[in-house]
Every structure is written in structure tokens, then in C-alpha cells.
XYZ file of N, CA and C in Angstrom:
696
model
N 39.318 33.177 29.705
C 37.933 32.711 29.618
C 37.267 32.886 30.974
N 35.999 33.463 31.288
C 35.279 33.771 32.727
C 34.815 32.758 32.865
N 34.515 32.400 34.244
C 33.985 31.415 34.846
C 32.659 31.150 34.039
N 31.803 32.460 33.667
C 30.529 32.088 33.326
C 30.976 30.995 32.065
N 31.818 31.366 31.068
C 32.015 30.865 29.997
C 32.206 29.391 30.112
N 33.074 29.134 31.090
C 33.384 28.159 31.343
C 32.449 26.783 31.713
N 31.427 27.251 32.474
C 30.503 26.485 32.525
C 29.584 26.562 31.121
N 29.675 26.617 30.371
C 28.853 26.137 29.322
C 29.717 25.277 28.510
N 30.480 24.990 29.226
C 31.161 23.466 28.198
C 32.276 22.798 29.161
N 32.871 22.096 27.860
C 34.244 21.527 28.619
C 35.544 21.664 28.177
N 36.713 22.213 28.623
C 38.234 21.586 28.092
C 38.390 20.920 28.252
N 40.316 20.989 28.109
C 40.561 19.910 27.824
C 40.805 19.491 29.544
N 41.084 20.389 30.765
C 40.765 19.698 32.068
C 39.904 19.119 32.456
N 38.707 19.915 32.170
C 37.668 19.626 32.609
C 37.114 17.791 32.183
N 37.702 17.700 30.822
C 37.498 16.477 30.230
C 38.473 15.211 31.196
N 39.349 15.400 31.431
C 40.196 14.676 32.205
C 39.673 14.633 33.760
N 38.828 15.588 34.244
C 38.246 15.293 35.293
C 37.066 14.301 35.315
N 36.362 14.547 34.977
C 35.182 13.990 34.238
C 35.606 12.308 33.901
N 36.661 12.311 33.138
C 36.885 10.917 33.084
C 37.491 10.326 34.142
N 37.348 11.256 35.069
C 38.158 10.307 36.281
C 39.826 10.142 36.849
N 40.582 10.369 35.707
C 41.982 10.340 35.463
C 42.569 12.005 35.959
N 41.999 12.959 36.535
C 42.809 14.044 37.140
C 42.750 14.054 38.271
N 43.783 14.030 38.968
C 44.356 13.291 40.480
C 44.300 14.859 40.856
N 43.934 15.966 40.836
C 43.350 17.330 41.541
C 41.836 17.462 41.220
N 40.981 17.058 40.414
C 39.461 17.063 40.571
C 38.770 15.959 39.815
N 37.637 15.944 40.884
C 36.984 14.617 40.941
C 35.825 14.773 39.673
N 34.859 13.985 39.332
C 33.702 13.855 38.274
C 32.391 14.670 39.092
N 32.628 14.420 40.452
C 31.511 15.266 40.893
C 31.444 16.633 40.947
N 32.896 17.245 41.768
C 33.319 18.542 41.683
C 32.998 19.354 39.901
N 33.353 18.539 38.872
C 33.412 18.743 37.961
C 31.511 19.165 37.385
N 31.077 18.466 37.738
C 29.318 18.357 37.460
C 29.019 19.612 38.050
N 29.940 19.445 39.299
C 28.702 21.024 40.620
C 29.742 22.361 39.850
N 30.456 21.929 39.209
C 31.008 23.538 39.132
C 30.275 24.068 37.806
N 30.377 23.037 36.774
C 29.806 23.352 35.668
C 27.950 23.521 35.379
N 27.623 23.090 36.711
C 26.019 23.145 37.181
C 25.882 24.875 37.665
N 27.431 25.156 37.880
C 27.047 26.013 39.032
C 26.455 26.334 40.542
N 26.707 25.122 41.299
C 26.527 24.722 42.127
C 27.702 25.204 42.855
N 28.529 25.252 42.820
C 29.680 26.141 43.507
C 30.625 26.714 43.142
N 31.428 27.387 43.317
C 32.281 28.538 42.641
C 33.718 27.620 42.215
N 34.051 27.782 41.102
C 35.565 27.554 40.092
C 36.295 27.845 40.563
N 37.260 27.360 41.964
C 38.090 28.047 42.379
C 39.397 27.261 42.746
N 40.556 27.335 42.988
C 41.665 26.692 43.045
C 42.413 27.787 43.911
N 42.565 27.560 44.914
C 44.003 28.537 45.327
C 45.468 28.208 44.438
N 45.796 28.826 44.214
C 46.950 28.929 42.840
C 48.401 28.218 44.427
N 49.110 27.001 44.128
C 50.065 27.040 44.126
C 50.973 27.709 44.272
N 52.524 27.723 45.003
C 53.968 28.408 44.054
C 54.393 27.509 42.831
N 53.738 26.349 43.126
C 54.049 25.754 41.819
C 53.468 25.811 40.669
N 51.955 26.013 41.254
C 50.921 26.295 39.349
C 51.302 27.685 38.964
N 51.910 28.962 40.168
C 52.071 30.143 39.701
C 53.652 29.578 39.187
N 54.632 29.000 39.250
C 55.529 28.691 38.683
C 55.585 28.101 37.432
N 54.748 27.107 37.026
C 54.097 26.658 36.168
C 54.237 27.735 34.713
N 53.068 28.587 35.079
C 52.444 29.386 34.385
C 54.007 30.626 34.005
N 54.220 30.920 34.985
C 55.479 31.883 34.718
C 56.498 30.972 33.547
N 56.596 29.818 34.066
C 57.688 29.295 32.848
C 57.413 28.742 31.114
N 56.059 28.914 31.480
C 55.806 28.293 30.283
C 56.305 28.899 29.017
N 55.929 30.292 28.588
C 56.798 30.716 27.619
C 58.450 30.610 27.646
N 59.057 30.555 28.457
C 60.709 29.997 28.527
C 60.607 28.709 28.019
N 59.744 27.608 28.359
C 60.089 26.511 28.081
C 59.745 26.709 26.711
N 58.374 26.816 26.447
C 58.547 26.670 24.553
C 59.167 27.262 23.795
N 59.753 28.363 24.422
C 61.120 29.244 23.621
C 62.420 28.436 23.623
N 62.398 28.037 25.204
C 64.110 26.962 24.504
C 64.032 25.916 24.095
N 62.688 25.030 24.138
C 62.699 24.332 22.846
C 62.653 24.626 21.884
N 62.094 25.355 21.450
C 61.760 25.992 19.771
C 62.957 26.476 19.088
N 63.589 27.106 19.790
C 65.238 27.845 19.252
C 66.047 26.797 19.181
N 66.021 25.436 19.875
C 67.060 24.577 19.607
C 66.821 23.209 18.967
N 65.368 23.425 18.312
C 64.921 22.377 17.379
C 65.145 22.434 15.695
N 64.924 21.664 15.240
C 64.322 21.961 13.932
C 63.823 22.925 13.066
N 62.961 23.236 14.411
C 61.458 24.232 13.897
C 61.672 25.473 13.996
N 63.011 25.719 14.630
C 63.276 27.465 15.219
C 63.233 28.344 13.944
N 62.634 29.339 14.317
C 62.498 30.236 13.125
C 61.014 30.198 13.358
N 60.012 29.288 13.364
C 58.694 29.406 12.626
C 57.881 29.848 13.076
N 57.301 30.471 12.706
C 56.009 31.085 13.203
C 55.079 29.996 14.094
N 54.466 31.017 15.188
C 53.524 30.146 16.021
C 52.758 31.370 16.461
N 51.526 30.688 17.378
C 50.801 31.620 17.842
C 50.034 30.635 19.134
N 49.684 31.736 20.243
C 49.227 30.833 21.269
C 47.477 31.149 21.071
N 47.075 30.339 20.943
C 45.617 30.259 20.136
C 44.437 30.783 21.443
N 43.831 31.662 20.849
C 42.237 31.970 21.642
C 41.448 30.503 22.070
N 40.966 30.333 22.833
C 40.096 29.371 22.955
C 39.492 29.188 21.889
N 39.068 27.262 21.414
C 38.834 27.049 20.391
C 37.221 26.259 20.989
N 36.414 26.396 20.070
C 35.565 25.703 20.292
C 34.658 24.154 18.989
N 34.299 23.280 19.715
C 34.023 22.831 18.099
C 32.567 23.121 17.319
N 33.054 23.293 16.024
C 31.579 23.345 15.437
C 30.613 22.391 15.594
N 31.089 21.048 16.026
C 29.873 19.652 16.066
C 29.725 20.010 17.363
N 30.238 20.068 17.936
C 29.820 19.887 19.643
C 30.026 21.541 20.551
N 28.887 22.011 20.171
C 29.445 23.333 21.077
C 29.778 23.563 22.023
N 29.562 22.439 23.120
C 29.838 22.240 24.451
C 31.563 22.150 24.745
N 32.097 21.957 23.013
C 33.407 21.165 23.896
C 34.292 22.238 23.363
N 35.103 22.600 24.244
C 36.119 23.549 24.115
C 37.325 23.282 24.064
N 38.588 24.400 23.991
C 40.059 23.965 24.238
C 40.792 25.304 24.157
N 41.931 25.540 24.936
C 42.896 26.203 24.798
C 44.338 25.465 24.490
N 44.993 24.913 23.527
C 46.079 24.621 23.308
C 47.487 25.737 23.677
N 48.195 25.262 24.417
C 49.134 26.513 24.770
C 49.933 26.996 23.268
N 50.599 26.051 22.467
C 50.937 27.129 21.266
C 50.431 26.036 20.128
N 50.482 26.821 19.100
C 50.334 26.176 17.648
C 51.801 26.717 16.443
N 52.754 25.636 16.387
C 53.706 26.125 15.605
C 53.112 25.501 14.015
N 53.601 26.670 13.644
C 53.616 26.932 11.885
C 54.544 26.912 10.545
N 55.393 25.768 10.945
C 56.382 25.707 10.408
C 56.695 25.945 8.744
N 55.694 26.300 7.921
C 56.072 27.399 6.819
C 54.721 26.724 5.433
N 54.908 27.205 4.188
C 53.885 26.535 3.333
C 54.005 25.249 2.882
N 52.955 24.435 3.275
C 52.807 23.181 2.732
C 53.633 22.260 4.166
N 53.460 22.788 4.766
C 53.796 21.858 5.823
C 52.859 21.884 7.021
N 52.852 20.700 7.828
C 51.055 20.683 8.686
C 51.872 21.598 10.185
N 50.939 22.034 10.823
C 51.103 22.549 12.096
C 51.342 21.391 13.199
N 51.932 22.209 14.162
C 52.085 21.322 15.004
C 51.467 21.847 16.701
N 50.848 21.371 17.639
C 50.609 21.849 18.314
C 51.247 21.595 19.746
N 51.452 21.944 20.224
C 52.728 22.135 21.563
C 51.891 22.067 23.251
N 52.018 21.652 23.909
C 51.506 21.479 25.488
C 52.889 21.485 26.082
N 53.027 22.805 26.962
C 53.861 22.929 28.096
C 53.436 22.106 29.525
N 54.347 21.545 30.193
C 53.526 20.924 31.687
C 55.353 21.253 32.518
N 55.148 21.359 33.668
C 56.296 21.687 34.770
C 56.219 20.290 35.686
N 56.894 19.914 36.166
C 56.970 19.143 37.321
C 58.597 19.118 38.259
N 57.886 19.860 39.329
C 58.984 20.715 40.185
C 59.167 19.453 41.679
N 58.419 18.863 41.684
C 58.404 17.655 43.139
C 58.935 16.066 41.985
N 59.408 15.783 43.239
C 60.021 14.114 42.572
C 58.673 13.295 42.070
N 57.542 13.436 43.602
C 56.241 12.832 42.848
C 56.066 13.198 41.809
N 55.901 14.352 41.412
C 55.107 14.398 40.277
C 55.924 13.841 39.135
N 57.541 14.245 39.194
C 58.263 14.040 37.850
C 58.460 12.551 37.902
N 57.974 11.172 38.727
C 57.743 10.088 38.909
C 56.815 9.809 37.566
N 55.770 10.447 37.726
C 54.427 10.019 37.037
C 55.253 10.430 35.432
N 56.303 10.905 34.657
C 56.534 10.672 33.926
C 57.447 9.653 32.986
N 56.687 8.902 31.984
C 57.872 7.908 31.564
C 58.562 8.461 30.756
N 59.096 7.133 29.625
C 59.829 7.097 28.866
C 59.922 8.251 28.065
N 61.037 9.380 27.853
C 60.985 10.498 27.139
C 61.054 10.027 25.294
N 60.505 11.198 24.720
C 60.369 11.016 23.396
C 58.684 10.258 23.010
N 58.130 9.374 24.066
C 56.845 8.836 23.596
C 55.836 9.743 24.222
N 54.826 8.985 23.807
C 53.151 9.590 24.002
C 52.966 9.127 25.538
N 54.313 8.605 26.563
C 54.008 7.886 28.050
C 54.032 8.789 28.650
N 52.293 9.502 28.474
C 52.281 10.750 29.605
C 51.357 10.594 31.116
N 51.451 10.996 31.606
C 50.160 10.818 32.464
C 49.162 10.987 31.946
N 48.120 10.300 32.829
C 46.701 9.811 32.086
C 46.154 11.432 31.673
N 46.087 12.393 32.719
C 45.852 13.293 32.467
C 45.625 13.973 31.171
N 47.233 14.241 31.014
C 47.665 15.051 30.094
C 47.167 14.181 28.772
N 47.731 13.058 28.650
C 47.463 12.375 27.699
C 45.828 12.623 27.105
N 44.750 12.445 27.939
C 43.694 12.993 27.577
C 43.499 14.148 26.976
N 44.106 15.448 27.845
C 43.849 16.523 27.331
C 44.346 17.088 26.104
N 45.555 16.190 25.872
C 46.259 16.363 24.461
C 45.371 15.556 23.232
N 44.804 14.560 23.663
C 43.951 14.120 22.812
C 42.692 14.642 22.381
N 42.194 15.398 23.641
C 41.250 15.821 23.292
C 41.471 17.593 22.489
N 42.300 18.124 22.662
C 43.111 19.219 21.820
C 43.094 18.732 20.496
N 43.644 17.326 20.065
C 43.997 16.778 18.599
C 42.943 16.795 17.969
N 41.896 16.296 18.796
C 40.433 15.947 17.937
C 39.763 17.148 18.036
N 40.460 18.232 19.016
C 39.291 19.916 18.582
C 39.677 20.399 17.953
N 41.612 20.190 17.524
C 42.002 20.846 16.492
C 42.202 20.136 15.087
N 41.904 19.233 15.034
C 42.358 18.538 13.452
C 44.165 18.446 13.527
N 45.048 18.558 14.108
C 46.601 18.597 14.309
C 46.699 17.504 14.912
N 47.691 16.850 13.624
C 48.197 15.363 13.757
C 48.746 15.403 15.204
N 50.174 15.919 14.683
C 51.589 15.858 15.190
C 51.500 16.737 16.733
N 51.518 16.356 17.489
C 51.999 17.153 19.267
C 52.837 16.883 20.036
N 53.874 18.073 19.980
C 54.936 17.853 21.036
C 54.415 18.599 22.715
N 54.765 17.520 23.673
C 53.887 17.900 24.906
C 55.735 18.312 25.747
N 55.857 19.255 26.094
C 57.236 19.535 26.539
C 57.152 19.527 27.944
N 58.147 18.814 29.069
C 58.204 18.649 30.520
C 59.562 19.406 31.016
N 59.096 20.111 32.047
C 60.027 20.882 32.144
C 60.777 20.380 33.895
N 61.213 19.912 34.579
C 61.806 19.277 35.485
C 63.239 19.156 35.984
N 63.834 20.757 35.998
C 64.621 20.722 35.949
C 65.797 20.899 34.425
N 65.370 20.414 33.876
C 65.244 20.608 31.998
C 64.730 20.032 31.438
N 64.455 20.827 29.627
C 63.739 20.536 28.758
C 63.280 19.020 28.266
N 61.870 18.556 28.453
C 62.367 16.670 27.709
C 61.061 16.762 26.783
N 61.276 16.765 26.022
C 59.975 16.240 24.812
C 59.444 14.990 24.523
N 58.262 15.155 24.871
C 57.298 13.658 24.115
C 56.463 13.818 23.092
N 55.628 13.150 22.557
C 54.920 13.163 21.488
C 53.780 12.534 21.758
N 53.227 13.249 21.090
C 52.033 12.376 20.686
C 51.053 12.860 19.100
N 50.882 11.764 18.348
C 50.152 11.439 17.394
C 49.161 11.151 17.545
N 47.861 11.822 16.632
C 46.495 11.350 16.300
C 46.361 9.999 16.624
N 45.269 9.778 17.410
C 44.548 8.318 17.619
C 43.285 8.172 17.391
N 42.365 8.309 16.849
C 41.358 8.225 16.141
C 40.531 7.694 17.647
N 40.542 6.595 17.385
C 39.699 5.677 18.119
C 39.758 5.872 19.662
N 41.076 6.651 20.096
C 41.152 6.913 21.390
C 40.580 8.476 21.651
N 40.580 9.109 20.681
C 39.768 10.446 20.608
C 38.062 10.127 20.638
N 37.790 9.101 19.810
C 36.037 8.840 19.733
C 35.859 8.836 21.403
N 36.375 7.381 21.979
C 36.001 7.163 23.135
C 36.155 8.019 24.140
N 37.019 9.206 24.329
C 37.191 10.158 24.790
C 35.418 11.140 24.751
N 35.885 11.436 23.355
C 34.558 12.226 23.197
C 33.303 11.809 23.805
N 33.077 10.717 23.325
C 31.949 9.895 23.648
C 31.581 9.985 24.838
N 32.748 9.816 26.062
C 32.209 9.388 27.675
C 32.666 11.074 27.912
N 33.065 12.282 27.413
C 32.769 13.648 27.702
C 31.399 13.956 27.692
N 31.098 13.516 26.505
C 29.848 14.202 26.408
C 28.409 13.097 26.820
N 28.640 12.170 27.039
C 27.627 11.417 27.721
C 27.709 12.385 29.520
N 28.997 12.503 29.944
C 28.886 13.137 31.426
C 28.635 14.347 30.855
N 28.283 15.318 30.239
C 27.805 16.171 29.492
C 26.061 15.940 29.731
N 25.927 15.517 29.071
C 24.750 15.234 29.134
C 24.190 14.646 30.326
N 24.323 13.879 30.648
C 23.874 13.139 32.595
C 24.089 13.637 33.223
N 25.137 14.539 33.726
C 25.611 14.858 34.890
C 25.759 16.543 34.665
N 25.555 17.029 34.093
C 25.621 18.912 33.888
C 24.103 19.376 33.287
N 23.772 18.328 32.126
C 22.401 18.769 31.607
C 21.679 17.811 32.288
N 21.409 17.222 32.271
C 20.358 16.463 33.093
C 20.814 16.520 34.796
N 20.233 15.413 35.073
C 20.009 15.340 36.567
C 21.039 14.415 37.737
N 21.278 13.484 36.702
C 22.129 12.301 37.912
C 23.408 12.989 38.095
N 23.932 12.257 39.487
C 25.567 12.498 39.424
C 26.394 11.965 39.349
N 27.775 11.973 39.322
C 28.275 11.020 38.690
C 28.699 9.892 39.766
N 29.209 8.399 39.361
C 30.008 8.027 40.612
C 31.257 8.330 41.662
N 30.490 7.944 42.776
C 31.880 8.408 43.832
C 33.011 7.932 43.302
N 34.481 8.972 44.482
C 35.873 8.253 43.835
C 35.961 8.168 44.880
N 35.752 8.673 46.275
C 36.479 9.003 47.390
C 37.618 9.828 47.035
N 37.634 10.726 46.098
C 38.947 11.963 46.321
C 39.067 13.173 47.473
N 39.782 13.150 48.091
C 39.498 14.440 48.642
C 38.928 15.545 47.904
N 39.189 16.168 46.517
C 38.725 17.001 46.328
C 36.862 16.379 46.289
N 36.321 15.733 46.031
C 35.169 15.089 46.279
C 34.581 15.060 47.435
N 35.477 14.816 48.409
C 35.016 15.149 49.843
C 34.016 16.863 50.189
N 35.345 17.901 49.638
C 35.459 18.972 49.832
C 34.056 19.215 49.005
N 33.713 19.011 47.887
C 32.695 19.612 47.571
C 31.201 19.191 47.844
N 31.032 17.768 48.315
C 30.173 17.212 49.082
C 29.618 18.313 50.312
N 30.792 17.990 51.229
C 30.834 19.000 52.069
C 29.930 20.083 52.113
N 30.800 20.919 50.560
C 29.990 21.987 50.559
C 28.291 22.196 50.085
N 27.950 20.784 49.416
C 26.866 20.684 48.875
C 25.879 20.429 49.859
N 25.975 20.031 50.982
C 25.363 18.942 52.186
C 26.291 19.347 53.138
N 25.615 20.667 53.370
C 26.846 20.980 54.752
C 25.918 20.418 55.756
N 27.070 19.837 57.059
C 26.270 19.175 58.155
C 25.565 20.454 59.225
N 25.055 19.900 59.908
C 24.016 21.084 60.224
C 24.429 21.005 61.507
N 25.061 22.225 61.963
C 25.731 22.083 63.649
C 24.906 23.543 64.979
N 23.978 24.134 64.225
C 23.589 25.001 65.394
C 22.224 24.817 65.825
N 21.857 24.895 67.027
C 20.865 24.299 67.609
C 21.049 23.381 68.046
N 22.243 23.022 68.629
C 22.560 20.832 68.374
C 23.294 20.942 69.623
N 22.765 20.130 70.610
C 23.153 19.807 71.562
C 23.385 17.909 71.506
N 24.211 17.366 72.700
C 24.626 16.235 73.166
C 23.090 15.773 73.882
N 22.820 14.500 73.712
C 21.441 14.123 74.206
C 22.022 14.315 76.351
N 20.653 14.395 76.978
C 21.319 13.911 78.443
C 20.845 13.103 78.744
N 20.882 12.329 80.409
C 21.324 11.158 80.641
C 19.555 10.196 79.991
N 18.712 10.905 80.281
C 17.237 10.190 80.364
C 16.927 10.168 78.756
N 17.333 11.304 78.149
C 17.229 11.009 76.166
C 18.403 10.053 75.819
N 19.171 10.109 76.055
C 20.168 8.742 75.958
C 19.471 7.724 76.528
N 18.897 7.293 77.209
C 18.314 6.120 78.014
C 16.620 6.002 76.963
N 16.064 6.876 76.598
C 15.565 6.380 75.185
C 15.494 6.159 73.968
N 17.002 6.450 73.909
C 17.274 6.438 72.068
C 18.256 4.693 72.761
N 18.378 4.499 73.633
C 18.794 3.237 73.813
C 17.405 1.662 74.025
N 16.495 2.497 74.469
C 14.990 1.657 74.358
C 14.839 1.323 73.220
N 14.785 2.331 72.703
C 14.029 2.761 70.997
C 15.277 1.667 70.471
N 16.400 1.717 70.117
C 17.135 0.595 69.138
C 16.950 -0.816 69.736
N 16.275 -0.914 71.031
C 16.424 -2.025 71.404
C 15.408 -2.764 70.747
N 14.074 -1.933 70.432
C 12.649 -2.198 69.952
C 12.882 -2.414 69.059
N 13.740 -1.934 67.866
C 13.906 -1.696 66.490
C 14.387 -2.964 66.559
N 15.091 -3.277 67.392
C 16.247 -4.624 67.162
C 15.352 -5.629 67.081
């Protein structure tokens, strides 16, 4: 998907930024990129390029040593919804486990540092990081697919789940597309987090202004010290 594309809506990151809960980008960064206010860019990791390299291994050795091996899947084009054109998704696979049986949709994630594989709980449940957890939700409600196995790869394979939540998908939607609307189509921005990545794009929005700029000397110092005294 091109950057241009990208700014005319949201995934399922972008949605997790936006709500605040993605510990790599902030609600503001998220507004100026999709405003177009500054360029979509990430220097890639060895770990997000690691990431990305493993992902088909991981859903292959799960898939061959489940249940489901054998079944057809497919890693889906970007999906968009018919109610909300703004809101988008790429689900990494969609398995098809045969007639009369529902699909299931699959999220690969890596975690190669102790921090990160910290932030995961209890294996087998929906105890994902806030993140992911969003973005899988918000996948469920673009795709109509109950059932999602979200697979962590950390050294080896661990599967969690997660099931349709109705009510946790509305409220999802709801505060997407309200920052949708306020903060990309309209005008306000969103609230500060103090994230660094927030810093960084401030920064770039309101760069400080350093040429022409000298240190006051001794007699302009001796009236910007009058002057606060007056003010005082």
C-alpha cells in the first residue's frame, strides 16, 4: 500500500496509535502523517526486518503442526470497509479450513528482546499487548472473523487467541473515527503524551529557529533585566 494510500484512512496500526496504546507512535505523529504534514517513515530495525523475514516460517510451523494443516489460506490484499471508507486493514493470513466451516484469521508478531517478550502474558488467551490486541480487534470487526489466532514467536512458537467482542470493537471504532474526524479531517490536535516519538515530530512541525541568533551582550542583557523587573 503507498504512502499516498495510506493517508486516506486508517489500519489496524494506525488505529492503535491514535488510541494512544502504541508505545512506537504517538496520536499526534499519527494526525501529521495522515494530514500529510510529514513523511511516513520508520527506519526499519534488524528486528522489524527480522520480524518481517520470519513471518511466513512462523505461520507455516504453526499451521503444519495444528489441526488446521492441510487448509487452504491466503494472505489477504488490503481490506477496506464498506461503512467506513476511511478504515482499512491488512490481516497477515486468513485460514480456510474447508466447506461449512468459518475462517479463521491469523496475526504473526516476533519478540526478539526480553522487554518486549515481558509485555506478553498468559499463553493460549486474548493477554496481548494493548497494541496488538487493538489491532486484532479492529481486523475482527473489518473482517466479520470470529475466531483469531495471534502467533508469538520468541524464540518459539506460542499461540493466543482471540474472539469477537462486539462491544470492545464499537468503542474501538468509535474513538478511531472520532480522531478521524477531529484530528485528520478537521482541525484540532490531539492530546499530548510526552512520547518521544511526539517530541520528534513536534520538532519537526515547529522547528526552533537558530540562524540569525546571537547571545544578547552585556548592555541588552542589562535591559531585558530592567524590562522583567517592570513587568514584575
Amino acid at each position: 500500500m503507498s504512502t499516498h494510500e495510506r493517508c486516506t484512512g486508517m489500519g489496524g496500526t494506525d488505529v492503535a496509535a491514535a488510541l494512544g496504546v502504541n508505545p512506537y507512535r504517538d496520536p499526534t505523529t499519527c494526525a501529521a502523517i495522515k494530514r500529510r504534514l510529514i513523511p511516513d517513515h520508520v527506519e526499519e530495525s534488524d528486528a522489524m526486518a527480522a520480524g518481517k523475514y520470519m513471518e511466513q516460517w512462523v505461520f507455516h510451523r504453526w499451521l503444519d503442526r495444528s489441526p488446521l494443516a492441510g487448509s487452504d489460506y491466503r494472505k489477504p490484499d488490503v481490506m477496506v470497509s464498506e461503512r467506513e471508507p476511511w478504515a482499512f486493514g491488512s490481516p497477515d493470513f486468513i485460514v480456510m479450513p474447508g466447506e461449512g466451516k468459518a475462517a479463521i484469521g491469523v496475526e504473526v508478531k516476533c519478540a526478539f528482546s526480553i522487554r518486549a517478550q515481558m509485555r506478553w502474558n498468559e499463553v493460549g488467551t486474548d493477554s496481548l499487548p494493548k497494541e496488538y490486541l487493538v489491532q486484532v480487534a479492529w481486523y475482527a470487526w473489518l473482517t466479520q472473523i470470529d475466531e483469531w489466532v495471534i502467533l508469538l514467536f520468541d524464540g518459539e512458537v506460542k499461540e493466543y487467541r482471540y474472539t469477537r467482542d462486539p462491544e470492545l470493537e464499537t468503542e474501538i471504532v468509535a474513538q478511531a473515527r472520532a480522531f478521524w474526524t477531529r484530528y485528520v479531517l478537521g482541525d484540532e490536535t490531539p492530546p499530548k503524551t510526552g512520547m518521544a516519538s511526539e517530541l520528534a515530530t513536534l520538532t519537526k512541525l515547529y522547528p526552533v529557529v537558530t540562524q540569525n541568533v546571537r547571545t544578547p551582550d552585556a548592555d541588552e542583557e542589562m535591559l531585558m533585566i530592567e524590562g522583567r523587573k517592570i513587568q514584575a
